[in-house]
Short mmCIF file of C-alpha atoms and ligand atoms in Angstrom, two decimals:
data_model
loop_
_atom_site.label_atom_id
_atom_site.label_comp_id
_atom_site.label_asym_id
_atom_site.label_seq_id
_atom_site.Cartn_x
_atom_site.Cartn_y
_atom_site.Cartn_z
CA UNK A 14 -12.54 -7.76 27.08
CA UNK A 15 -12.91 -10.18 24.19
CA UNK A 16 -14.80 -13.39 24.40
CA UNK A 17 -13.28 -16.68 25.52
CA UNK A 18 -13.92 -19.41 22.98
CA UNK A 19 -11.88 -22.36 24.14
CA UNK A 20 -8.78 -23.91 25.68
CA UNK A 21 -5.47 -24.95 24.13
CA UNK A 22 -4.82 -28.68 24.38
CA UNK A 23 -2.52 -31.40 23.07
CA UNK A 24 -3.65 -33.08 19.89
CA UNK A 25 -1.64 -34.97 17.26
CA UNK A 26 1.84 -33.58 18.04
CA UNK A 27 0.47 -30.06 18.46
CA UNK A 28 0.91 -27.34 19.61
CA UNK A 29 4.14 -26.60 17.82
CA UNK A 30 5.61 -23.29 16.70
CA UNK A 31 3.41 -23.11 13.62
CA UNK A 32 0.07 -24.33 14.94
CA UNK A 33 -2.01 -24.98 18.00
CA UNK A 34 -5.28 -26.83 18.56
CA UNK A 35 -7.98 -25.80 21.01
CA UNK A 36 -11.18 -27.36 22.27
CA UNK A 37 -14.08 -25.11 21.45
CA UNK A 38 -16.26 -24.22 24.45
CA UNK A 39 -19.41 -26.12 23.80
CA UNK A 40 -22.38 -24.18 25.10
CA UNK A 41 -22.10 -20.85 23.51
CA UNK A 42 -19.36 -20.92 20.95
CA UNK A 43 -19.52 -23.88 18.72
CA UNK A 44 -21.45 -21.99 16.09
CA UNK A 45 -19.42 -18.86 16.45
CA UNK A 46 -15.94 -20.11 15.65
CA UNK A 47 -15.44 -20.23 11.93
CA UNK A 48 -12.62 -20.97 9.58
CA UNK A 49 -10.75 -17.73 9.04
CA UNK A 50 -11.48 -16.39 12.54
CA UNK A 51 -8.66 -14.51 14.24
CA UNK A 52 -7.98 -15.79 17.77
CA UNK A 53 -5.37 -15.18 20.41
CA UNK A 54 -3.85 -16.83 23.45
CA UNK A 55 -1.15 -16.01 25.89
CA UNK A 56 2.10 -17.81 25.10
CA UNK A 57 5.42 -17.59 26.94
CA UNK A 58 6.36 -14.78 24.56
CA UNK A 59 3.16 -12.80 25.00
CA UNK A 60 0.09 -12.13 22.87
CA UNK A 61 0.01 -14.90 20.27
CA UNK A 62 -2.35 -14.20 17.36
CA UNK A 63 -3.47 -16.86 14.90
CA UNK A 64 -6.15 -17.73 12.42
CA UNK A 65 -8.46 -20.73 12.57
CA UNK A 66 -7.51 -22.98 9.71
CA UNK A 67 -9.59 -26.06 10.31
CA UNK A 68 -12.46 -27.18 12.51
CA UNK A 69 -13.00 -30.83 13.42
CA UNK A 70 -15.80 -32.53 15.30
CA UNK A 71 -14.84 -35.65 17.22
CA UNK A 72 -16.73 -38.25 19.19
CA UNK A 73 -14.90 -41.11 20.90
CA UNK A 74 -17.96 -43.30 20.60
CA UNK A 75 -17.73 -43.12 16.83
CA UNK A 76 -14.04 -43.65 16.38
CA UNK A 77 -14.18 -47.44 16.31
CA UNK A 78 -15.53 -49.24 13.23
CA UNK A 79 -16.88 -52.26 15.13
CA UNK A 80 -18.81 -50.15 17.59
CA UNK A 81 -20.33 -48.17 14.75
CA UNK A 82 -21.29 -51.36 12.99
CA UNK A 83 -23.08 -52.48 16.12
CA UNK A 84 -24.70 -49.09 16.40
CA UNK A 85 -26.13 -49.46 12.94
CA UNK A 86 -27.46 -52.95 13.61
CA UNK A 87 -30.94 -53.23 12.08
CA UNK A 88 -32.25 -55.48 14.86
CA UNK A 89 -31.05 -53.30 17.61
CA UNK A 90 -31.11 -49.69 16.49
CA UNK A 91 -29.73 -46.95 18.66
CA UNK A 92 -27.99 -49.41 20.94
CA UNK A 93 -25.18 -46.95 21.62
CA UNK A 94 -27.47 -44.02 22.14
CA UNK A 95 -29.63 -46.00 24.54
CA UNK A 96 -26.70 -47.21 26.60
CA UNK A 97 -24.45 -44.21 26.60
CA UNK A 98 -24.84 -40.43 26.39
CA UNK A 99 -22.93 -40.44 23.12
CA UNK A 100 -24.13 -36.97 22.07
CA UNK A 101 -22.51 -35.48 25.16
CA UNK A 102 -19.17 -36.85 24.06
CA UNK A 103 -19.16 -34.87 20.86
CA UNK A 104 -16.67 -32.05 20.88
CA UNK A 105 -15.27 -29.63 18.37
CA UNK A 106 -11.68 -28.61 18.02
CA UNK A 107 -10.11 -25.87 15.99
CA UNK A 108 -6.62 -25.92 14.52
CA UNK A 109 -5.03 -22.49 14.51
CA UNK A 110 -2.15 -21.30 12.34
CA UNK A 111 0.05 -18.93 14.31
CA UNK A 112 0.66 -15.53 12.72
CA UNK A 113 2.90 -13.84 15.24
CA UNK A 114 3.40 -12.46 18.69
CA UNK A 115 2.14 -8.91 19.07
CA UNK A 116 4.20 -6.37 20.97
CA UNK A 117 2.14 -3.44 22.27
CA UNK A 118 3.29 0.09 23.05
CA UNK A 119 2.22 2.05 26.13
CA UNK A 120 -1.07 3.06 24.51
CA UNK A 121 -2.05 -0.52 23.69
CA UNK A 122 -1.35 0.07 20.03
CA UNK A 123 0.48 -2.57 18.03
CA UNK A 124 4.13 -1.71 18.03
CA UNK A 125 5.47 -4.74 16.25
CA UNK A 126 4.51 -8.26 15.25
CA UNK A 127 7.30 -10.70 16.01
CA UNK A 128 7.80 -14.22 14.79
CA UNK A 129 7.05 -16.79 17.43
CA UNK A 130 9.69 -19.17 18.64
CA UNK A 131 7.62 -21.06 21.23
CA UNK A 132 4.35 -22.94 20.83
CA UNK A 133 1.12 -21.95 22.56
CA UNK A 134 0.65 -23.40 26.06
CA UNK A 135 -1.82 -26.25 26.65
CA UNK A 136 -4.41 -25.27 29.23
CA UNK A 137 -4.36 -21.59 28.29
CA UNK A 138 -7.56 -19.86 27.30
CA UNK A 139 -8.26 -18.84 23.72
CA UNK A 140 -10.09 -15.60 22.88
CA UNK A 141 -11.50 -13.99 19.78
CA UNK A 142 -9.21 -11.10 18.83
CA UNK A 143 -10.73 -7.76 19.78
CA UNK A 144 -11.89 -5.60 16.87
CA UNK A 145 -9.59 -2.73 17.75
CA UNK A 146 -6.51 -4.96 17.71
CA UNK A 147 -7.62 -6.75 14.55
CA UNK A 148 -8.10 -3.44 12.72
CA UNK A 149 -4.51 -2.54 13.47
CA UNK A 150 -3.21 -6.02 12.75
CA UNK A 151 -4.77 -6.03 9.25
CA UNK A 152 -4.08 -2.34 8.76
CA UNK A 153 -7.64 -1.14 8.13
CA UNK A 154 -8.32 2.58 8.01
CA UNK A 155 -11.69 3.33 9.60
CA UNK A 156 -11.35 7.03 9.10
CA UNK A 157 -10.51 7.54 5.44
CA UNK A 158 -10.28 4.02 3.99
CA UNK A 159 -12.22 2.74 1.00
CA UNK A 160 -15.28 0.83 2.16
CA UNK A 161 -15.38 -2.36 0.12
CA UNK A 162 -17.70 -4.34 2.41
CA UNK A 163 -17.22 -6.52 5.47
CA UNK A 164 -14.65 -9.04 6.54
CA UNK A 165 -16.11 -12.46 5.88
CA UNK A 166 -15.54 -13.62 9.42
CA UNK A 167 -16.26 -11.33 12.35
CA UNK A 168 -17.98 -8.00 12.04
CA UNK A 169 -15.34 -5.57 10.88
CA UNK A 170 -15.82 -3.29 7.93
CA UNK A 171 -13.23 -3.77 5.20
CA UNK A 172 -12.01 -0.20 4.96
CA UNK A 173 -8.89 -0.35 2.86
CA UNK A 174 -6.24 2.35 3.28
CA UNK A 175 -6.07 4.26 0.01
CA UNK A 176 -2.39 5.08 0.31
CA UNK A 177 -1.48 1.44 0.71
CA UNK A 178 -3.64 0.35 -2.21
CA UNK A 179 -2.88 3.11 -4.69
CA UNK A 180 0.76 3.90 -4.03
CA UNK A 181 1.54 0.66 -5.84
CA UNK A 182 -0.34 -1.28 -8.51
CA UNK A 183 -3.10 -3.80 -8.13
CA UNK A 184 -4.98 -6.42 -10.12
CA UNK A 185 -8.60 -7.56 -10.04
CA UNK A 186 -8.91 -11.15 -11.17
CA UNK A 187 -11.71 -13.68 -11.53
CA UNK A 188 -13.63 -15.79 -14.01
CA UNK A 189 -15.95 -13.95 -16.36
CA UNK A 190 -19.05 -13.00 -14.37
CA UNK A 191 -17.10 -13.24 -11.12
CA UNK A 192 -17.84 -9.63 -10.21
CA UNK A 193 -14.74 -7.72 -11.36
CA UNK A 194 -16.61 -4.85 -12.96
CA UNK A 195 -18.99 -4.68 -10.02
CA UNK A 196 -16.07 -4.41 -7.62
CA UNK A 197 -14.45 -1.78 -9.84
CA UNK A 198 -17.58 0.34 -9.73
CA UNK A 199 -17.52 0.12 -5.93
CA UNK A 200 -13.92 1.30 -5.87
CA UNK A 201 -14.93 4.18 -8.13
CA UNK A 202 -17.94 5.04 -5.93
CA UNK A 203 -15.60 5.19 -2.96
CA UNK A 204 -12.97 7.30 -4.71
CA UNK A 205 -15.47 9.76 -6.14
CA UNK A 206 -17.31 10.25 -2.88
CA UNK A 207 -14.25 11.11 -0.82
CA UNK A 208 -14.10 14.51 0.75
CA UNK A 209 -12.20 17.04 -1.39
CA UNK A 210 -9.92 17.77 1.54
CA UNK A 211 -8.66 14.18 1.70
CA UNK A 212 -6.80 14.12 -1.62
CA UNK A 213 -7.85 11.67 -4.31
CA UNK A 214 -6.00 10.74 -7.50
CA UNK A 215 -7.44 11.23 -10.96
CA UNK A 216 -9.03 8.06 -12.34
CA UNK A 217 -8.78 7.02 -15.97
CA UNK A 218 -10.78 3.99 -17.02
CA UNK A 219 -10.50 1.96 -20.20
CA UNK A 220 -14.08 0.74 -20.41
CA UNK A 221 -13.99 -1.97 -23.04
CA UNK A 222 -17.67 -2.89 -22.84
CA UNK A 223 -19.27 0.44 -21.98
CA UNK A 224 -20.26 -0.81 -18.52
CA UNK A 225 -19.47 2.36 -16.62
CA UNK A 226 -21.26 5.06 -18.60
CA UNK A 227 -24.14 4.89 -16.08
CA UNK A 228 -21.95 6.71 -13.56
CA UNK A 229 -22.40 9.90 -15.56
CA UNK A 230 -26.18 9.70 -15.20
CA UNK A 231 -26.01 9.58 -11.40
CA UNK A 232 -26.76 13.00 -10.04
CA UNK A 233 -24.32 12.89 -7.13
CA UNK A 234 -21.42 11.87 -9.35
CA UNK A 235 -22.16 13.37 -12.72
CA UNK A 236 -19.96 16.43 -12.30
CA UNK A 237 -16.99 14.25 -11.47
CA UNK A 238 -17.31 12.02 -14.53
CA UNK A 239 -16.35 12.59 -18.18
CA UNK A 240 -16.96 10.04 -20.92
CA UNK A 241 -15.21 9.85 -24.26
CA UNK A 242 -16.42 7.61 -26.97
CA UNK A 243 -13.50 5.91 -28.69
CA UNK A 244 -14.98 6.70 -32.11
CA UNK A 245 -14.35 10.40 -31.48
CA UNK A 246 -10.86 9.92 -30.06
CA UNK A 247 -8.09 11.31 -32.16
CA UNK A 248 -4.36 10.78 -31.97
CA UNK A 249 -2.41 13.89 -32.86
CA UNK A 250 -0.39 13.31 -36.05
CA UNK A 251 1.90 16.36 -35.51
CA UNK A 252 3.01 14.73 -32.23
CA UNK A 253 4.14 11.56 -33.99
CA UNK A 254 7.68 11.00 -35.19
CA UNK A 255 8.67 8.39 -37.74
CA UNK A 256 9.36 5.75 -35.08
CA UNK A 257 5.92 6.14 -33.61
CA UNK A 258 4.51 5.50 -37.06
CA UNK A 259 6.46 2.29 -37.16
CA UNK A 260 5.06 1.28 -33.82
CA UNK A 261 1.57 1.45 -35.30
CA UNK A 262 2.62 -0.01 -38.63
CA UNK A 263 5.31 -2.58 -37.94
CA UNK A 264 6.06 -3.46 -41.54
CA UNK A 265 7.59 -0.06 -42.29
CA UNK A 266 11.27 -0.81 -43.07
CA UNK A 267 14.32 1.07 -41.80
CA UNK A 268 14.83 2.80 -45.12
CA UNK A 269 11.18 3.84 -45.17
CA UNK A 270 11.38 5.17 -41.62
CA UNK A 271 14.31 7.38 -42.60
CA UNK A 272 12.46 8.70 -45.62
CA UNK A 273 9.35 9.29 -43.55
CA UNK A 274 11.37 11.29 -41.05
CA UNK A 275 12.43 13.59 -43.89
CA UNK A 276 8.87 14.09 -45.06
CA UNK A 277 7.78 14.86 -41.53
CA UNK A 278 10.53 17.44 -41.21
CA UNK A 279 9.37 19.00 -44.45
CA UNK A 280 5.69 19.17 -43.54
CA UNK A 281 6.42 20.63 -40.10
CA UNK A 282 8.07 23.60 -41.78
CA UNK A 283 4.95 24.31 -43.79
CA UNK A 284 2.14 23.46 -41.44
CA UNK A 285 1.76 23.04 -37.67
CA UNK A 286 -1.55 21.22 -37.69
CA UNK A 287 -1.39 18.58 -40.35
CA UNK A 288 -3.34 15.37 -40.81
CA UNK A 289 -2.26 12.00 -42.16
CA UNK A 290 -3.98 12.95 -45.37
CA UNK A 291 -1.78 16.07 -45.68
CA UNK A 292 1.30 13.95 -45.11
CA UNK A 293 0.29 11.43 -47.74
CA UNK A 294 -0.36 14.27 -50.20
CA UNK A 295 3.06 15.74 -49.54
CA UNK A 296 4.75 12.41 -50.20
CA UNK A 297 2.81 11.95 -53.43
CA UNK A 298 3.61 15.47 -54.64
CA UNK A 299 7.34 15.34 -53.92
CA UNK A 300 9.25 14.58 -57.11
CA UNK A 301 12.57 13.38 -55.74
CA UNK A 302 13.14 10.26 -53.66
CA UNK A 303 12.89 6.58 -54.42
CA UNK A 304 9.61 5.80 -56.11
CA UNK A 305 9.02 2.41 -54.55
CA UNK A 306 9.80 3.72 -51.06
CA UNK A 307 7.28 6.49 -51.64
CA UNK A 308 4.66 4.06 -52.86
CA UNK A 309 5.21 1.79 -49.88
CA UNK A 310 4.97 4.70 -47.43
CA UNK A 311 1.78 5.96 -49.03
CA UNK A 312 0.40 2.46 -48.72
CA UNK A 313 1.27 2.12 -45.02
CA UNK A 314 0.01 5.57 -44.13
CA UNK A 315 -3.23 5.16 -46.07
CA UNK A 316 -3.80 1.94 -44.17
CA UNK A 317 -3.38 3.83 -40.88
CA UNK A 318 -5.62 6.63 -42.15
CA UNK A 319 -8.42 4.15 -42.73
CA UNK A 320 -8.50 3.42 -39.00
CA UNK A 321 -10.02 6.88 -38.48
CA UNK A 322 -7.88 7.36 -35.42
CA UNK A 323 -5.46 10.04 -36.48
CA UNK A 324 -6.08 13.75 -36.79
CA UNK A 325 -4.32 17.10 -36.60
CA UNK A 326 -5.09 17.53 -32.88
CA UNK A 327 -5.37 15.31 -29.86
CA UNK A 328 -8.93 14.62 -28.81
CA UNK A 329 -9.72 14.70 -25.96
CA UNK A 330 -7.01 17.00 -24.71
CA UNK A 331 -5.55 15.06 -21.81
CA UNK A 332 -3.65 17.92 -20.17
CA UNK A 333 -6.86 19.67 -19.20
CA UNK A 334 -8.93 16.61 -18.52
CA UNK A 335 -7.07 14.75 -15.81
CA UNK A 336 -7.98 16.25 -12.44
CA UNK A 337 -7.79 14.98 -8.86
CA UNK A 338 -10.93 13.11 -7.83
CA UNK A 339 -12.26 13.13 -11.38
CA UNK A 340 -13.09 10.03 -13.45
CA UNK A 341 -12.40 9.98 -17.17
CA UNK A 342 -13.93 7.04 -19.00
CA UNK A 343 -12.77 5.97 -22.45
CA UNK A 344 -15.65 4.01 -23.80
CA UNK A 345 -14.59 1.33 -26.31
CA UNK A 346 -18.06 -0.18 -26.53
CA UNK A 347 -18.59 0.53 -30.23
CA UNK A 348 -15.08 -0.44 -31.21
CA UNK A 349 -14.70 -3.90 -32.74
CA UNK A 350 -11.16 -3.79 -34.07
CA UNK A 351 -8.70 -5.07 -31.50
CA UNK A 352 -5.85 -3.33 -33.31
CA UNK A 353 -7.56 0.03 -32.93
CA UNK A 354 -8.25 -0.58 -29.26
CA UNK A 355 -4.62 -1.49 -28.68
CA UNK A 356 -3.39 1.60 -30.50
CA UNK A 357 -5.67 3.77 -28.37
CA UNK A 358 -4.62 2.16 -25.09
CA UNK A 359 -1.01 2.52 -26.12
CA UNK A 360 -1.45 6.16 -27.00
CA UNK A 361 -3.42 7.05 -23.87
CA UNK A 362 -1.04 5.22 -21.53
CA UNK A 363 2.01 6.78 -23.13
CA UNK A 364 0.54 10.27 -22.95
CA UNK A 365 -0.65 9.85 -19.37
CA UNK A 366 2.68 8.54 -18.20
CA UNK A 367 4.56 11.28 -20.03
CA UNK A 368 2.29 14.01 -18.64
CA UNK A 369 2.67 12.56 -15.18
CA UNK A 370 6.46 12.37 -15.40
CA UNK A 371 6.58 15.99 -16.45
CA UNK A 372 4.18 16.93 -13.63
CA UNK A 373 1.53 18.24 -16.01
CA UNK A 374 -1.18 16.07 -14.49
CA UNK A 375 -1.80 14.91 -10.89
CA UNK A 376 -1.19 11.36 -9.63
CA UNK A 377 -3.59 9.02 -11.37
CA UNK A 378 -5.06 5.57 -11.28
CA UNK A 379 -5.32 3.94 -14.70
CA UNK A 380 -7.82 1.08 -14.74
CA UNK A 381 -7.61 -1.28 -17.70
CA UNK A 382 -10.48 -3.72 -18.23
CA UNK A 383 -9.72 -6.89 -20.24
CA UNK A 384 -6.05 -6.27 -19.53
CA UNK A 385 -4.99 -9.54 -21.16
CA UNK A 386 -5.95 -7.98 -24.52
CA UNK A 387 -3.61 -5.05 -23.96
CA UNK A 388 -0.81 -6.59 -21.98
CA UNK A 389 -0.67 -10.27 -22.97
CA UNK A 390 1.90 -12.90 -22.09
CA UNK A 391 4.21 -13.31 -25.08
CA UNK A 392 3.29 -16.94 -25.62
CA UNK A 393 -0.34 -16.00 -26.22
CA UNK A 394 -0.41 -12.96 -28.46
CA UNK A 395 1.16 -9.63 -29.25
CA UNK A 396 -0.12 -6.19 -28.44
CA UNK A 397 1.62 -2.93 -29.11
CA UNK A 398 0.24 -1.49 -25.87
CA UNK A 399 2.12 -4.12 -23.86
CA UNK A 400 5.41 -2.27 -23.71
CA UNK A 401 4.03 0.90 -22.10
CA UNK A 402 1.78 -1.00 -19.68
CA UNK A 403 4.76 -3.06 -18.52
CA UNK A 404 6.78 0.11 -18.22
CA UNK A 405 4.15 1.75 -16.02
CA UNK A 406 3.98 -1.48 -14.01
CA UNK A 407 7.73 -1.32 -13.44
CA UNK A 408 8.33 2.41 -13.16
CA UNK A 409 4.96 3.97 -12.36
CA UNK A 410 5.34 3.92 -8.57
CA UNK A 411 8.07 6.49 -8.62
CA UNK A 412 5.73 8.94 -10.30
CA UNK A 413 2.55 7.95 -8.44
CA UNK A 414 1.06 6.51 -11.59
CA UNK A 415 -0.98 3.57 -10.36
CA UNK A 416 -2.14 0.80 -12.62
CA UNK A 417 -5.12 -1.48 -12.04
CA UNK A 418 -5.27 -4.45 -14.39
CA UNK A 419 -8.53 -6.36 -14.63
CA UNK A 420 -8.65 -9.75 -16.26
CA UNK A 421 -10.57 -13.00 -16.43
CA UNK A 422 -7.58 -14.84 -17.86
CA UNK A 423 -4.62 -14.26 -15.52
CA UNK A 424 -2.70 -16.90 -17.46
CA UNK A 425 -2.89 -14.80 -20.61
CA UNK A 426 -1.77 -11.68 -18.79
CA UNK A 427 1.88 -10.68 -18.99
CA UNK A 428 3.65 -12.24 -16.03
CA UNK A 429 6.04 -9.28 -15.95
CA UNK A 430 3.08 -6.99 -15.36
CA UNK A 431 1.26 -9.38 -13.05
CA UNK A 432 4.27 -9.78 -10.77
CA UNK A 433 4.34 -5.98 -10.34
CA UNK A 434 0.73 -5.90 -9.15
CA UNK A 435 1.48 -5.48 -5.46
CA UNK A 436 -2.06 -5.93 -4.27
CA UNK A 437 -4.44 -8.49 -5.68
CA UNK A 438 -8.19 -8.60 -5.43
CA UNK A 439 -9.07 -12.15 -6.30
CA UNK A 440 -12.64 -13.26 -6.82
CA UNK A 441 -13.66 -16.70 -7.94
CA UNK A 442 -11.17 -18.39 -10.28
CA UNK A 443 -11.84 -21.94 -11.41
CA UNK A 444 -9.36 -22.60 -14.18
CA UNK A 445 -6.42 -24.60 -12.76
CA UNK A 446 -3.99 -23.05 -15.25
CA UNK A 447 -4.98 -19.55 -14.14
CA UNK A 448 -4.57 -20.55 -10.50
CA UNK A 449 -1.16 -22.03 -11.18
CA UNK A 450 -0.08 -18.89 -13.03
CA UNK A 451 -1.20 -16.81 -10.05
CA UNK A 452 0.69 -19.02 -7.63
CA UNK A 453 3.78 -18.66 -9.82
CA UNK A 454 3.47 -14.89 -9.91
CA UNK A 455 3.18 -14.49 -6.16
CA UNK A 456 4.53 -16.68 -3.40
CA UNK A 457 1.84 -15.36 -1.04
CA UNK A 458 -0.74 -17.41 -2.95
CA UNK A 459 -0.31 -20.82 -1.40
CA UNK A 460 -2.09 -24.02 -2.35
CA UNK A 461 -4.52 -23.43 0.49
CA UNK A 462 -5.49 -19.99 -0.80
CA UNK A 463 -5.78 -21.40 -4.30
CA UNK A 464 -8.28 -23.98 -3.04
CA UNK A 465 -10.34 -21.32 -1.31
CA UNK A 466 -10.23 -19.04 -4.36
CA UNK A 467 -11.84 -21.70 -6.52
CA UNK A 468 -14.77 -21.95 -4.12
CA UNK A 469 -15.49 -18.25 -3.57
CA UNK A 470 -19.07 -17.19 -4.27
CA UNK A 471 -20.20 -14.09 -6.16
CA UNK A 472 -19.51 -11.06 -4.01
CA UNK A 473 -16.65 -12.68 -2.09
CA UNK A 474 -13.01 -11.88 -2.58
CA UNK A 475 -9.55 -12.40 -1.23
CA UNK A 476 -7.52 -9.22 -0.83
CA UNK A 477 -3.81 -9.70 -0.40
CA UNK A 478 -0.58 -7.85 -0.90
CA UNK A 479 0.48 -4.34 -0.13
CA UNK A 480 -3.00 -2.98 0.68
CA UNK A 481 -3.32 -5.07 3.84
CA UNK A 482 -0.84 -6.43 6.31
CA UNK A 483 -2.52 -9.80 6.30
CA UNK A 484 -4.65 -11.39 3.50
CA UNK A 485 -8.36 -11.08 4.21
CA UNK A 486 -11.57 -12.45 2.80
CA UNK A 487 -14.13 -9.76 2.12
CA UNK A 488 -17.84 -9.87 1.48
CA UNK A 489 -18.15 -7.10 -1.07
CA UNK A 490 -20.83 -4.53 -0.30
CA UNK A 491 -23.65 -3.75 -2.69
CA UNK A 492 -23.45 -0.79 -5.01
CA UNK A 493 -24.80 2.52 -3.84
CA UNK A 494 -25.67 3.57 -7.35
CA UNK A 495 -27.22 1.22 -9.78
CA UNK A 496 -26.56 0.70 -13.44
CA UNK A 497 -29.69 0.75 -15.58
CA UNK A 498 -28.47 -1.98 -17.89
CA UNK A 499 -27.78 -4.31 -14.98
CA UNK A 500 -31.32 -5.67 -14.94
CA UNK A 501 -31.89 -5.58 -18.66
CA UNK A 502 -33.28 -8.91 -19.80
CA UNK A 503 -32.95 -10.38 -23.25
CA UNK A 504 -36.71 -11.00 -23.42
CA UNK A 505 -37.49 -7.39 -22.46
CA UNK A 506 -35.18 -6.11 -25.13
CA UNK A 507 -36.96 -8.30 -27.68
CA UNK A 508 -40.39 -7.05 -26.54
CA UNK A 509 -39.27 -3.42 -26.73
CA UNK A 510 -37.91 -4.10 -30.15
CA UNK A 511 -41.25 -5.37 -31.40
CA UNK A 512 -43.03 -2.35 -29.86
CA UNK A 513 -40.58 -0.01 -31.51
CA UNK A 514 -41.16 -1.60 -34.91
CA UNK A 515 -44.94 -1.41 -34.54
CA UNK A 516 -45.12 2.22 -33.45
N1 LIG B 624 -20.79 -7.95 -4.70
C1 LIG B 624 -21.84 -8.24 -5.48
N2 LIG B 624 -23.08 -8.14 -4.99
C2 LIG B 624 -24.15 -8.41 -5.77
N3 LIG B 624 -24.06 -8.77 -7.06
C3 LIG B 624 -22.87 -8.90 -7.62
C4 LIG B 624 -21.69 -8.63 -6.86
N4 LIG B 624 -20.64 -8.84 -7.65
C5 LIG B 624 -21.14 -9.18 -8.86
N5 LIG B 624 -22.48 -9.24 -8.84
C6 LIG B 624 -23.32 -9.58 -9.99
O1 LIG B 624 -22.69 -10.60 -10.75
C7 LIG B 624 -22.80 -10.33 -12.14
C8 LIG B 624 -21.45 -10.35 -12.83
O2 LIG B 624 -20.65 -9.29 -12.33
P1 LIG B 624 -19.60 -8.52 -13.23
O3 LIG B 624 -18.99 -7.51 -12.36
O4 LIG B 624 -20.20 -8.04 -14.49
O5 LIG B 624 -18.58 -9.70 -13.58
P2 LIG B 624 -17.21 -9.63 -14.40
O6 LIG B 624 -16.89 -8.19 -14.65
O7 LIG B 624 -16.22 -10.31 -13.53
O8 LIG B 624 -17.46 -10.39 -15.65
C9 LIG B 624 -23.50 -9.00 -12.29
O9 LIG B 624 -24.83 -9.21 -12.69
C10 LIG B 624 -23.45 -8.37 -10.91
O10 LIG B 624 -24.61 -7.65 -10.67
MG1 LIG B 625 -16.56 -7.19 -16.44
#
């Protein structure tokens, strides 16, 4: 049996259908009831569940200004305290927002949650919701869920059902330094340490800052992790048609695209594995054709060639790389050019989505760090990777291609993509514009949530959307495996530098 914490009573026009107040039992429980606590009471309709929204402390002795003035009289301090047992008249009340009336089946499992049509009943006892019921109400999966930490209130583990989280898309959002990458590494720890017999999607991670390479050096995980440095990545030129060239080099005109298509046709007859350089040579050597078109094409292609991104074969070969329960990291750490990064993200996403649609690779989770750089809102900037990321956001579910977008500037993130992120993991966000953008993209984020989001501490998050039946605040657990660079201090690096120079 769960613990009684108070009694429903009448206070300021309440209880009504939406809310009820209760007096908190003084002796044992005043410290225990917290904002966010799930409580229940018996209403006419049955088991009414709600969440504590506000806690107030009242004392009749201190509700009248004149009395308080007298109480604070310098000549006669503590007059009230001396005369009356004012401390004993202090009481705490909690205001509860009703969430629904639970209908149980014969095995005491939740069958349905109905909307309430009657208020709670004054005089009825209020209890803390039992863990077993709460687990079902939120939809936690204690058996095979991903362990992200603990619920902030109460003592339940936040074990998130993988099928609910990954069968649709999700976003991880916070200010810079809010803990997005840390949370991502916890998700990865959880996914990589699942039993082989449980079924786990392949994970592909666009690691913009090289923060995840440490996972490869961890003995328990190393076999399940592959890292590719972006400087060795190669886009296969023989796989590109003239329109793909134009995607990477927008200024190519219609006439030039047509010409280029002819050259590509020609080179394919001669050579299966050709490079950009070969293509440029062929154009230069061909005698017929418009001279200025040829010159322009050579110019555009040489410009692409200088990016050092294109080669005769795809590297790495994605068909063989993407495996269930395996993490593939594309490390962009050494890459400065934003254009190059966008081309790579575009290429990888397109290939992955194509391979998935044709069933050549298993279901995957594609995690994109700094997503606002790759899928920006039109008003802010352009990115050629935006189209495919929005497409996966819209269409990916059908093919079990799950997208996780990580960003510290939700406002700069494409609202088309953001509105498709069914679950959201929201850490601290301070910027009012970002909060407003979030509220616009999802009606579940009310003003009240927005206020709480701006006061979350490091390691605290709000999880809402498809992954859980009811939004919950989670205290994120600590990492099992540590990154070596995590504790690297600027001053240490400087000292090591000096030592290195001296030796
Ligand atoms: N749940 C947590 N527990 C302990 N430390 C955390 C937690 N989340 C984040 N941190 C710390 O906060 C700092 C910033 O986290 P990080 O994930 O890099 O932020 P972001 O990716 O949002 O910029 C890191 O030093 C990290 O160790
Ligand atoms: Mg980060």
